[in-house]
Amino acid sequence: MYGSGYIPGLDYTKLNNSIAQEDPQKLAEFEAKIENGDKIEPHDWMPQQYRKQLIRLIEQHAHSEIMGALPEGTWITRAPTLKRKLALIAKVQDEIGHAQLLYAAAETLGKPREAMINDLLSGKSKYSNVFNYPAETWADITVIGFLIDAAAIVNQLLNSKGSYGPYSRALKRICAEESFHLKQGYEGFVYLATGSPKQRKMLQDAVNRWWPPIMHFFGPPNKTSVHSEKLMKWKVKMASNDEMRNRFLDQYVPKVWELGITLPDPNLRKNEETGRWEYTEPDWEEFFRVIKGDGPCNKERIAVRQWAVEKGRWVRQALFNPSAKYSLPVA
Ligand code: COA
């Protein structure tokens, strides 16, 4: 119903339920290929764990793109100027396009799109923690456009060098568009930071609200990350969670501070000897609560997706089975 995820010979349900013993020789050849920097393509042999991990990660990423459009989408009608409105419309449209690219990349691994959407709606499949918080003011949109897009770029630039061809190519294109988002986010951030006392306060309040979820964005500390070891061995994930967090702090904290905006962590500083940033660990219990479905906006976000699935069903039916009878939704 959502397009073709069918791969001859691959039974997705079976894959999901059993992880088979791998042929040691094929596994060794596969790992040598990755070690050599070659890309793995959809019809190449791959271990089932690699396939399963990629589906989990890419699908989660795709869901994050469509969920990420929701807090920003609520501000399209309230953008302060026509220029900001046009930029926001274009950005939201881009994010949905990113989801399309990523769902298509995940489909090459054999999971049908309909199954991915069902897993999102049932809560089986996760999406980024940050999109479960409300955008209370226009400054929240500015913080999302600057700091969350910056965080996403740190992650995606690294992973675009990863081993799975379709994901790596999708990320290259996504990063090019995200760079524009980041520029417009930063321009809006500077505008508010150098504006009236009211604008500066609105921005500072938004930064204070978003800082903990942004620190959560890169995932739990290395010592509690479940998937990193395997993902990094197979070059799906190109840096650890703490390494990505450190790169983000290194690039973007100075840009915030130079505008006289503070960050709500008295321990945040760069240790010049180690080159590493020191900070107060954000509340990880809150993070796990939010990603398990109990954040401020989870229910609202899922309800919007459910609504979209129901209202769009007739369009998908018409596209994929034009000769069948279908009924238009009642408004
Ligand atoms: N939001 C929601 N869930 C998150 C998360 C986040 N910011 N960070 C980690 N998690 C989840 C993981 O999915 C995993 O849960 P699961 O086993 O039920 O899938 C759990 O927390 C433990 O984390 P970890 O073992 O560190 O997961 P990981 O190795 O997959 O690393 C990311 C987490 C986000 C760094 C990694 O998945 C990634 O790079 N994803 C692609 C980029 C992306 O999704 N970006 C989203 C916004 S643009």
mmCIF file of C-alpha atoms and ligand atoms in Angstrom:
data_model
loop_
_atom_site.group_PDB
_atom_site.id
_atom_site.type_symbol
_atom_site.label_atom_id
_atom_site.label_comp_id
_atom_site.label_asym_id
_atom_site.label_seq_id
_atom_site.Cartn_x
_atom_site.Cartn_y
_atom_site.Cartn_z
ATOM 1 C CA MET A 1 0.000 0.000 0.000
ATOM 2 C CA TYR A 2 2.986 2.360 0.504
ATOM 3 C CA GLY A 3 5.153 1.264 -2.393
ATOM 4 C CA SER A 4 7.239 -1.762 -3.047
ATOM 5 C CA GLY A 5 9.481 -3.086 -0.340
ATOM 6 C CA TYR A 6 9.386 -6.546 -1.800
ATOM 7 C CA ILE A 7 12.692 -8.322 -2.188
ATOM 8 C CA PRO A 8 12.450 -11.761 -3.817
ATOM 9 C CA GLY A 9 13.470 -14.495 -1.411
ATOM 10 C CA LEU A 10 13.410 -12.354 1.709
ATOM 11 C CA ASP A 11 10.732 -13.122 4.263
ATOM 12 C CA TYR A 12 10.672 -10.037 6.466
ATOM 13 C CA THR A 13 8.611 -11.663 9.242
ATOM 14 C CA LYS A 14 11.006 -14.572 9.398
ATOM 15 C CA LEU A 15 13.968 -12.206 9.484
ATOM 16 C CA ASN A 16 12.396 -10.357 12.354
ATOM 17 C CA ASN A 17 11.787 -13.492 14.381
ATOM 18 C CA SER A 18 14.990 -15.412 13.922
ATOM 19 C CA ILE A 19 18.597 -14.390 13.515
ATOM 20 C CA ALA A 20 20.293 -17.288 11.799
ATOM 21 C CA GLN A 21 23.831 -18.561 12.286
ATOM 22 C CA GLU A 22 25.908 -16.934 9.568
ATOM 23 C CA ASP A 23 28.193 -18.734 7.137
ATOM 24 C CA PRO A 24 31.682 -17.940 8.546
ATOM 25 C CA GLN A 25 33.278 -17.583 5.118
ATOM 26 C CA LYS A 26 30.627 -15.213 3.802
ATOM 27 C CA LEU A 27 30.826 -13.244 7.031
ATOM 28 C CA ALA A 28 34.608 -12.930 6.716
ATOM 29 C CA GLU A 29 34.307 -11.723 3.087
ATOM 30 C CA PHE A 30 31.619 -9.242 4.090
ATOM 31 C CA GLU A 31 33.725 -7.855 6.926
ATOM 32 C CA ALA A 32 36.792 -7.616 4.686
ATOM 33 C CA LYS A 33 34.752 -5.600 2.193
ATOM 34 C CA ILE A 34 33.702 -3.185 4.901
ATOM 35 C CA GLU A 35 37.229 -2.972 6.247
ATOM 36 C CA ASN A 36 38.337 -2.072 2.713
ATOM 37 C CA GLY A 37 35.878 0.835 2.593
ATOM 38 C CA ASP A 38 33.630 -0.764 -0.069
ATOM 39 C CA LYS A 39 29.893 -0.120 -0.034
ATOM 40 C CA ILE A 40 27.374 -2.881 0.612
ATOM 41 C CA GLU A 41 24.500 -2.779 -1.894
ATOM 42 C CA PRO A 42 20.952 -4.208 -1.487
ATOM 43 C CA HIS A 43 21.535 -7.439 -3.390
ATOM 44 C CA ASP A 44 24.930 -8.198 -1.817
ATOM 45 C CA TRP A 45 25.114 -10.873 0.835
ATOM 46 C CA MET A 46 24.902 -9.403 4.339
ATOM 47 C CA PRO A 47 24.544 -10.881 7.833
ATOM 48 C CA GLN A 48 20.989 -10.809 9.126
ATOM 49 C CA GLN A 49 22.081 -8.747 12.136
ATOM 50 C CA TYR A 50 23.486 -6.087 9.787
ATOM 51 C CA ARG A 51 20.218 -6.021 7.858
ATOM 52 C CA LYS A 52 18.134 -5.890 11.020
ATOM 53 C CA GLN A 53 20.228 -3.157 12.639
ATOM 54 C CA LEU A 54 20.159 -1.063 9.460
ATOM 55 C CA ILE A 55 16.392 -1.382 9.181
ATOM 56 C CA ARG A 56 16.003 -0.306 12.830
ATOM 57 C CA LEU A 57 18.302 2.682 12.450
ATOM 58 C CA ILE A 58 17.192 3.949 9.025
ATOM 59 C CA GLU A 59 13.513 3.457 9.826
ATOM 60 C CA GLN A 60 13.942 5.358 13.097
ATOM 61 C CA HIS A 61 15.697 8.107 11.183
ATOM 62 C CA ALA A 62 12.890 8.268 8.578
ATOM 63 C CA HIS A 63 10.223 8.486 11.288
ATOM 64 C CA SER A 64 12.210 11.305 12.915
ATOM 65 C CA GLU A 65 12.072 13.324 9.710
ATOM 66 C CA ILE A 66 8.279 13.198 9.444
ATOM 67 C CA MET A 67 7.781 13.699 13.178
ATOM 68 C CA GLY A 68 10.290 16.569 13.089
ATOM 69 C CA ALA A 69 8.124 18.403 10.585
ATOM 70 C CA LEU A 70 5.257 18.544 13.097
ATOM 71 C CA PRO A 71 6.510 21.063 15.718
ATOM 72 C CA GLU A 72 7.820 23.298 12.909
ATOM 73 C CA GLY A 73 4.658 22.866 10.842
ATOM 74 C CA THR A 74 2.558 24.339 13.647
ATOM 75 C CA TRP A 75 4.401 27.656 13.186
ATOM 76 C CA ILE A 76 3.917 28.072 9.418
ATOM 77 C CA THR A 77 0.739 30.087 9.885
ATOM 78 C CA ARG A 78 2.294 32.110 12.711
ATOM 79 C CA ALA A 79 5.728 32.911 11.235
ATOM 80 C CA PRO A 80 6.586 36.549 11.983
ATOM 81 C CA THR A 81 7.312 37.640 8.379
ATOM 82 C CA LEU A 82 6.613 36.443 4.836
ATOM 83 C CA LYS A 83 10.327 35.650 4.369
ATOM 84 C CA ARG A 84 10.363 33.450 7.488
ATOM 85 C CA LYS A 85 7.109 31.781 6.437
ATOM 86 C CA LEU A 86 8.463 30.892 2.983
ATOM 87 C CA ALA A 87 11.681 29.522 4.452
ATOM 88 C CA LEU A 88 9.769 27.437 6.998
ATOM 89 C CA ILE A 89 7.402 26.007 4.380
ATOM 90 C CA ALA A 90 10.396 25.005 2.252
ATOM 91 C CA LYS A 91 12.167 23.470 5.244
ATOM 92 C CA VAL A 92 9.155 21.411 6.332
ATOM 93 C CA GLN A 93 8.763 20.207 2.752
ATOM 94 C CA ASP A 94 12.443 19.202 2.684
ATOM 95 C CA GLU A 95 12.095 17.214 5.914
ATOM 96 C CA ILE A 96 9.229 15.190 4.463
ATOM 97 C CA GLY A 97 11.371 14.616 1.360
ATOM 98 C CA HIS A 98 14.154 13.318 3.630
ATOM 99 C CA ALA A 99 11.705 10.847 5.133
ATOM 100 C CA GLN A 100 10.823 9.646 1.615
ATOM 101 C CA LEU A 101 14.495 9.071 0.788
ATOM 102 C CA LEU A 102 15.087 7.242 4.048
ATOM 103 C CA TYR A 103 11.981 5.040 3.851
ATOM 104 C CA ALA A 104 13.072 4.110 0.322
ATOM 105 C CA ALA A 105 16.565 3.248 1.632
ATOM 106 C CA ALA A 106 15.052 1.085 4.410
ATOM 107 C CA GLU A 107 12.756 -0.631 1.891
ATOM 108 C CA THR A 108 15.808 -1.858 -0.041
ATOM 109 C CA LEU A 109 16.479 -4.055 3.013
ATOM 110 C CA GLY A 110 13.116 -5.760 2.666
ATOM 111 C CA LYS A 111 10.807 -4.124 5.191
ATOM 112 C CA PRO A 112 7.654 -2.818 3.510
ATOM 113 C CA ARG A 113 6.810 0.804 4.189
ATOM 114 C CA GLU A 114 3.406 -0.101 5.543
ATOM 115 C CA ALA A 115 5.071 -2.264 8.218
ATOM 116 C CA MET A 116 7.332 0.658 9.144
ATOM 117 C CA ILE A 117 4.412 3.055 9.503
ATOM 118 C CA ASN A 118 2.471 0.484 11.539
ATOM 119 C CA ASP A 119 5.458 0.058 13.868
ATOM 120 C CA LEU A 120 5.689 3.826 14.312
ATOM 121 C CA LEU A 121 2.004 4.087 15.182
ATOM 122 C CA SER A 122 2.091 1.140 17.589
ATOM 123 C CA GLY A 123 5.177 2.512 19.378
ATOM 124 C CA LYS A 124 7.303 -0.490 18.395
ATOM 125 C CA SER A 125 9.649 1.683 16.381
ATOM 126 C CA LYS A 126 11.214 4.786 17.919
ATOM 127 C CA TYR A 127 11.893 8.285 16.580
ATOM 128 C CA SER A 128 14.103 11.075 17.828
ATOM 129 C CA ASN A 129 13.452 12.211 21.401
ATOM 130 C CA VAL A 130 13.632 15.911 20.465
ATOM 131 C CA PHE A 131 10.408 15.896 18.484
ATOM 132 C CA ASN A 132 8.322 15.078 21.534
ATOM 133 C CA TYR A 133 8.641 18.568 22.968
ATOM 134 C CA PRO A 134 6.394 21.518 22.148
ATOM 135 C CA ALA A 135 7.520 24.588 20.182
ATOM 136 C CA GLU A 136 6.068 27.208 22.487
ATOM 137 C CA THR A 137 7.297 30.386 20.772
ATOM 138 C CA TRP A 138 8.880 31.462 17.491
ATOM 139 C CA ALA A 139 12.246 31.292 19.251
ATOM 140 C CA ASP A 140 11.759 27.536 19.676
ATOM 141 C CA ILE A 141 11.584 27.249 15.878
ATOM 142 C CA THR A 142 14.809 29.210 15.666
ATOM 143 C CA VAL A 143 16.517 26.913 18.175
ATOM 144 C CA ILE A 144 15.290 23.845 16.282
ATOM 145 C CA GLY A 145 16.481 25.333 12.961
ATOM 146 C CA PHE A 146 19.916 26.151 14.335
ATOM 147 C CA LEU A 147 20.893 23.733 17.096
ATOM 148 C CA ILE A 148 18.832 20.639 16.270
ATOM 149 C CA ASP A 149 19.695 20.825 12.595
ATOM 150 C CA ALA A 150 23.330 21.326 13.616
ATOM 151 C CA ALA A 151 23.154 18.235 15.829
ATOM 152 C CA ALA A 152 21.562 16.256 12.983
ATOM 153 C CA ILE A 153 24.293 17.362 10.570
ATOM 154 C CA VAL A 154 27.059 16.226 12.944
ATOM 155 C CA ASN A 155 25.448 12.765 13.022
ATOM 156 C CA GLN A 156 24.547 12.577 9.329
ATOM 157 C CA LEU A 157 27.841 13.848 7.904
ATOM 158 C CA LEU A 158 29.636 11.105 9.817
ATOM 159 C CA ASN A 159 27.141 8.389 8.882
ATOM 160 C CA SER A 160 27.121 9.446 5.216
ATOM 161 C CA LYS A 161 30.567 7.813 5.024
ATOM 162 C CA GLY A 162 29.056 4.557 6.276
ATOM 163 C CA SER A 163 29.032 1.139 4.646
ATOM 164 C CA TYR A 164 25.476 0.748 3.326
ATOM 165 C CA GLY A 165 25.256 2.315 -0.143
ATOM 166 C CA PRO A 166 21.598 3.451 -0.241
ATOM 167 C CA TYR A 167 21.730 4.998 3.262
ATOM 168 C CA SER A 168 25.066 6.671 2.640
ATOM 169 C CA ARG A 169 23.861 8.203 -0.671
ATOM 170 C CA ALA A 170 20.568 9.370 0.871
ATOM 171 C CA LEU A 171 22.493 11.045 3.707
ATOM 172 C CA LYS A 172 24.768 12.916 1.291
ATOM 173 C CA ARG A 173 21.764 14.525 -0.354
ATOM 174 C CA ILE A 174 20.065 15.158 2.998
ATOM 175 C CA CYS A 175 23.188 16.849 4.381
ATOM 176 C CA ALA A 176 23.296 19.245 1.423
ATOM 177 C CA GLU A 177 19.741 20.381 2.200
ATOM 178 C CA GLU A 178 20.315 20.405 5.948
ATOM 179 C CA SER A 179 23.186 22.836 5.430
ATOM 180 C CA PHE A 180 20.664 25.362 4.088
ATOM 181 C CA HIS A 181 18.400 24.699 7.063
ATOM 182 C CA LEU A 182 21.284 25.308 9.388
ATOM 183 C CA LYS A 183 22.140 28.607 7.672
ATOM 184 C CA GLN A 184 18.578 29.874 7.953
ATOM 185 C CA GLY A 185 18.373 28.657 11.559
ATOM 186 C CA TYR A 186 21.593 30.440 12.477
ATOM 187 C CA GLU A 187 20.518 33.640 10.726
ATOM 188 C CA GLY A 188 17.251 33.606 12.721
ATOM 189 C CA PHE A 189 19.157 32.865 15.931
ATOM 190 C CA VAL A 190 21.533 35.803 15.395
ATOM 191 C CA TYR A 191 18.552 38.028 14.539
ATOM 192 C CA LEU A 192 16.834 37.297 17.859
ATOM 193 C CA ALA A 193 20.075 37.359 19.868
ATOM 194 C CA THR A 194 20.917 40.840 18.548
ATOM 195 C CA GLY A 195 17.341 42.121 18.725
ATOM 196 C CA SER A 196 15.304 43.809 21.444
ATOM 197 C CA PRO A 197 15.559 42.737 25.125
ATOM 198 C CA LYS A 198 12.221 40.941 24.640
ATOM 199 C CA GLN A 199 13.538 39.000 21.642
ATOM 200 C CA ARG A 200 16.743 38.071 23.489
ATOM 201 C CA LYS A 201 14.744 36.844 26.475
ATOM 202 C CA MET A 202 12.443 34.803 24.249
ATOM 203 C CA LEU A 203 15.520 33.185 22.662
ATOM 204 C CA GLN A 204 17.257 32.555 25.985
ATOM 205 C CA ASP A 205 14.112 30.887 27.398
ATOM 206 C CA ALA A 206 13.868 28.646 24.329
ATOM 207 C CA VAL A 207 17.563 27.687 24.563
ATOM 208 C CA ASN A 208 17.073 26.802 28.249
ATOM 209 C CA ARG A 209 14.075 24.613 27.387
ATOM 210 C CA TRP A 210 15.775 22.788 24.513
ATOM 211 C CA TRP A 211 19.240 22.228 25.950
ATOM 212 C CA PRO A 212 18.520 18.933 27.818
ATOM 213 C CA PRO A 213 16.737 17.290 24.837
ATOM 214 C CA ILE A 214 19.596 18.427 22.558
ATOM 215 C CA MET A 215 22.139 16.807 24.890
ATOM 216 C CA HIS A 216 19.993 13.644 24.783
ATOM 217 C CA PHE A 217 19.820 13.732 20.969
ATOM 218 C CA PHE A 218 23.089 11.823 20.403
ATOM 219 C CA GLY A 219 21.901 8.885 22.483
ATOM 220 C CA PRO A 220 22.889 7.564 25.904
ATOM 221 C CA PRO A 221 26.514 7.679 27.129
ATOM 222 C CA ASN A 222 28.812 5.153 25.445
ATOM 223 C CA LYS A 223 28.873 2.843 28.440
ATOM 224 C CA THR A 224 25.098 2.307 28.228
ATOM 225 C CA SER A 225 24.710 2.387 24.423
ATOM 226 C CA VAL A 226 23.345 -0.999 23.358
ATOM 227 C CA HIS A 227 24.026 -0.989 19.623
ATOM 228 C CA SER A 228 27.167 1.116 19.142
ATOM 229 C CA GLU A 229 29.768 -1.630 19.236
ATOM 230 C CA LYS A 230 28.258 -3.707 16.438
ATOM 231 C CA LEU A 231 27.178 -0.684 14.382
ATOM 232 C CA MET A 232 30.637 0.843 14.538
ATOM 233 C CA LYS A 233 32.343 -2.441 13.697
ATOM 234 C CA TRP A 234 30.223 -2.660 10.549
ATOM 235 C CA LYS A 235 30.661 1.057 9.789
ATOM 236 C CA VAL A 236 26.996 1.923 9.953
ATOM 237 C CA LYS A 237 27.622 4.326 12.771
ATOM 238 C CA MET A 238 30.879 6.200 12.268
ATOM 239 C CA ALA A 239 31.360 7.653 15.764
ATOM 240 C CA SER A 240 30.177 6.859 19.268
ATOM 241 C CA ASN A 241 27.367 8.798 20.939
ATOM 242 C CA ASP A 242 29.785 10.669 23.229
ATOM 243 C CA GLU A 243 32.119 11.470 20.334
ATOM 244 C CA MET A 244 29.232 12.985 18.327
ATOM 245 C CA ARG A 245 28.072 14.952 21.381
ATOM 246 C CA ASN A 246 31.609 16.267 21.871
ATOM 247 C CA ARG A 247 31.922 17.319 18.217
ATOM 248 C CA PHE A 248 28.616 19.157 18.433
ATOM 249 C CA LEU A 249 29.652 21.013 21.602
ATOM 250 C CA ASP A 250 32.989 21.891 20.042
ATOM 251 C CA GLN A 251 31.458 23.417 16.934
ATOM 252 C CA TYR A 252 28.344 25.102 18.261
ATOM 253 C CA VAL A 253 28.752 26.126 21.921
ATOM 254 C CA PRO A 254 31.237 28.895 20.980
ATOM 255 C CA LYS A 255 28.733 30.207 18.396
ATOM 256 C CA VAL A 256 26.031 30.453 21.074
ATOM 257 C CA TRP A 257 28.295 32.013 23.680
ATOM 258 C CA GLU A 258 29.713 34.637 21.305
ATOM 259 C CA LEU A 259 26.175 36.020 20.957
ATOM 260 C CA GLY A 260 25.919 36.436 24.747
ATOM 261 C CA ILE A 261 23.365 33.622 25.057
ATOM 262 C CA THR A 262 24.049 31.262 27.965
ATOM 263 C CA LEU A 263 23.558 27.504 28.232
ATOM 264 C CA PRO A 264 21.827 26.125 31.309
ATOM 265 C CA ASP A 265 24.723 24.025 32.602
ATOM 266 C CA PRO A 266 27.195 25.632 35.031
ATOM 267 C CA ASN A 267 29.681 22.789 34.443
ATOM 268 C CA LEU A 268 29.838 23.155 30.666
ATOM 269 C CA ARG A 269 33.424 23.915 29.606
ATOM 270 C CA LYS A 270 36.107 22.659 27.281
ATOM 271 C CA ASN A 271 39.010 20.944 28.954
ATOM 272 C CA GLU A 272 41.848 22.381 26.880
ATOM 273 C CA GLU A 273 44.239 19.620 27.946
ATOM 274 C CA THR A 274 42.072 16.728 26.773
ATOM 275 C CA GLY A 275 40.189 18.642 24.071
ATOM 276 C CA ARG A 276 36.985 17.140 25.504
ATOM 277 C CA TRP A 277 33.952 19.006 26.763
ATOM 278 C CA GLU A 278 32.851 18.560 30.361
ATOM 279 C CA TYR A 279 29.188 18.860 31.252
ATOM 280 C CA THR A 280 26.525 17.787 33.715
ATOM 281 C CA GLU A 281 24.949 14.559 32.487
ATOM 282 C CA PRO A 282 21.387 15.356 31.365
ATOM 283 C CA ASP A 283 18.571 13.462 33.072
ATOM 284 C CA TRP A 284 18.757 10.072 31.315
ATOM 285 C CA GLU A 285 15.641 8.804 33.066
ATOM 286 C CA GLU A 286 13.700 11.549 31.325
ATOM 287 C CA PHE A 287 15.288 10.549 27.998
ATOM 288 C CA PHE A 288 14.203 6.904 28.334
ATOM 289 C CA ARG A 289 10.722 7.952 29.452
ATOM 290 C CA VAL A 290 10.355 10.189 26.392
ATOM 291 C CA ILE A 291 11.612 7.663 23.833
ATOM 292 C CA LYS A 292 9.324 5.012 25.303
ATOM 293 C CA GLY A 293 6.294 7.195 24.577
ATOM 294 C CA ASP A 294 5.834 9.275 27.718
ATOM 295 C CA GLY A 295 7.084 12.714 26.685
ATOM 296 C CA PRO A 296 5.100 15.956 26.635
ATOM 297 C CA CYS A 297 3.900 15.542 23.017
ATOM 298 C CA ASN A 298 4.238 11.827 22.109
ATOM 299 C CA LYS A 299 0.522 11.111 22.077
ATOM 300 C CA GLU A 300 -0.264 14.246 20.077
ATOM 301 C CA ARG A 301 2.453 13.456 17.494
ATOM 302 C CA ILE A 302 1.293 9.855 16.991
ATOM 303 C CA ALA A 303 -2.336 10.995 16.746
ATOM 304 C CA VAL A 304 -1.436 13.364 13.889
ATOM 305 C CA ARG A 305 0.329 10.545 12.033
ATOM 306 C CA GLN A 306 -2.635 8.237 12.601
ATOM 307 C CA TRP A 307 -4.915 10.912 11.164
ATOM 308 C CA ALA A 308 -2.632 11.319 8.121
ATOM 309 C CA VAL A 309 -2.571 7.557 7.495
ATOM 310 C CA GLU A 310 -6.360 7.359 7.602
ATOM 311 C CA LYS A 311 -7.011 10.476 5.501
ATOM 312 C CA GLY A 312 -4.393 9.480 2.920
ATOM 313 C CA ARG A 313 -5.501 5.870 2.515
ATOM 314 C CA TRP A 314 -7.693 6.580 -0.500
ATOM 315 C CA VAL A 315 -4.808 8.370 -2.250
ATOM 316 C CA ARG A 316 -2.543 5.357 -1.815
ATOM 317 C CA GLN A 317 -5.314 3.044 -2.960
ATOM 318 C CA ALA A 318 -5.846 5.183 -6.052
ATOM 319 C CA LEU A 319 -2.107 5.224 -6.799
ATOM 320 C CA PHE A 320 -1.372 1.555 -6.331
ATOM 321 C CA ASN A 321 -4.647 0.035 -7.445
ATOM 322 C CA PRO A 322 -6.338 2.599 -9.711
ATOM 323 C CA SER A 323 -8.989 0.227 -11.001
ATOM 324 C CA ALA A 324 -10.293 -0.712 -7.530
ATOM 325 C CA LYS A 325 -13.265 1.026 -5.969
ATOM 326 C CA TYR A 326 -12.283 3.327 -3.119
ATOM 327 C CA SER A 327 -14.223 5.638 -0.896
ATOM 328 C CA LEU A 328 -13.258 9.238 -0.206
ATOM 329 C CA PRO A 329 -12.897 10.079 3.488
ATOM 330 C CA VAL A 330 -15.713 11.901 5.190
ATOM 331 C CA ALA A 331 -14.419 15.349 6.236
HETATM 332 N N1 COA B 1 15.894 9.428 20.214
HETATM 333 C C1 COA B 1 15.186 8.282 20.328
HETATM 334 N N2 COA B 1 15.760 7.090 20.622
HETATM 335 C C2 COA B 1 17.099 7.084 20.789
HETATM 336 C C3 COA B 1 17.893 8.232 20.650
HETATM 337 C C4 COA B 1 17.247 9.452 20.354
HETATM 338 N N3 COA B 1 17.895 10.606 20.246
HETATM 339 N N4 COA B 1 19.184 7.888 20.873
HETATM 340 C C5 COA B 1 19.193 6.559 21.155
HETATM 341 N N5 COA B 1 17.932 6.085 21.112
HETATM 342 C C6 COA B 1 17.499 4.726 21.414
HETATM 343 C C7 COA B 1 18.050 3.714 20.428
HETATM 344 O O1 COA B 1 17.216 3.615 19.287
HETATM 345 C C8 COA B 1 18.046 2.443 21.261
HETATM 346 O O2 COA B 1 16.723 1.944 21.370
HETATM 347 P P1 COA B 1 16.240 0.574 20.613
HETATM 348 O O3 COA B 1 17.218 -0.483 20.984
HETATM 349 O O4 COA B 1 14.872 0.336 21.139
HETATM 350 O O5 COA B 1 16.241 0.880 19.150
HETATM 351 C C9 COA B 1 18.416 2.962 22.640
HETATM 352 O O6 COA B 1 18.056 4.352 22.662
HETATM 353 C C10 COA B 1 19.888 2.788 22.988
HETATM 354 O O7 COA B 1 20.700 3.660 22.202
HETATM 355 P P2 COA B 1 22.005 3.228 21.363
HETATM 356 O O8 COA B 1 22.329 1.800 21.604
HETATM 357 O O9 COA B 1 23.072 4.213 21.618
HETATM 358 O O10 COA B 1 21.411 3.398 19.879
HETATM 359 P P3 COA B 1 22.169 3.611 18.499
HETATM 360 O O11 COA B 1 23.499 2.918 18.533
HETATM 361 O O12 COA B 1 21.238 3.297 17.411
HETATM 362 O O13 COA B 1 22.512 5.194 18.464
HETATM 363 C C11 COA B 1 21.670 7.167 17.300
HETATM 364 C C12 COA B 1 21.514 6.190 18.494
HETATM 365 C C13 COA B 1 20.507 8.150 17.334
HETATM 366 C C14 COA B 1 22.989 7.907 17.437
HETATM 367 C C15 COA B 1 21.687 6.314 15.995
HETATM 368 O O14 COA B 1 20.533 5.492 15.973
HETATM 369 C C16 COA B 1 21.723 7.118 14.733
HETATM 370 O O15 COA B 1 22.768 7.619 14.334
HETATM 371 N N6 COA B 1 20.580 7.207 14.035
HETATM 372 C C17 COA B 1 20.461 7.836 12.722
HETATM 373 C C18 COA B 1 20.225 9.309 12.799
HETATM 374 C C19 COA B 1 18.865 9.679 13.349
HETATM 375 O O16 COA B 1 18.008 8.859 13.597
HETATM 376 N N7 COA B 1 18.634 10.966 13.533
HETATM 377 C C20 COA B 1 17.332 11.431 13.994
HETATM 378 C C21 COA B 1 17.005 12.820 13.818
HETATM 379 S S1 COA B 1 17.457 13.666 12.398
#
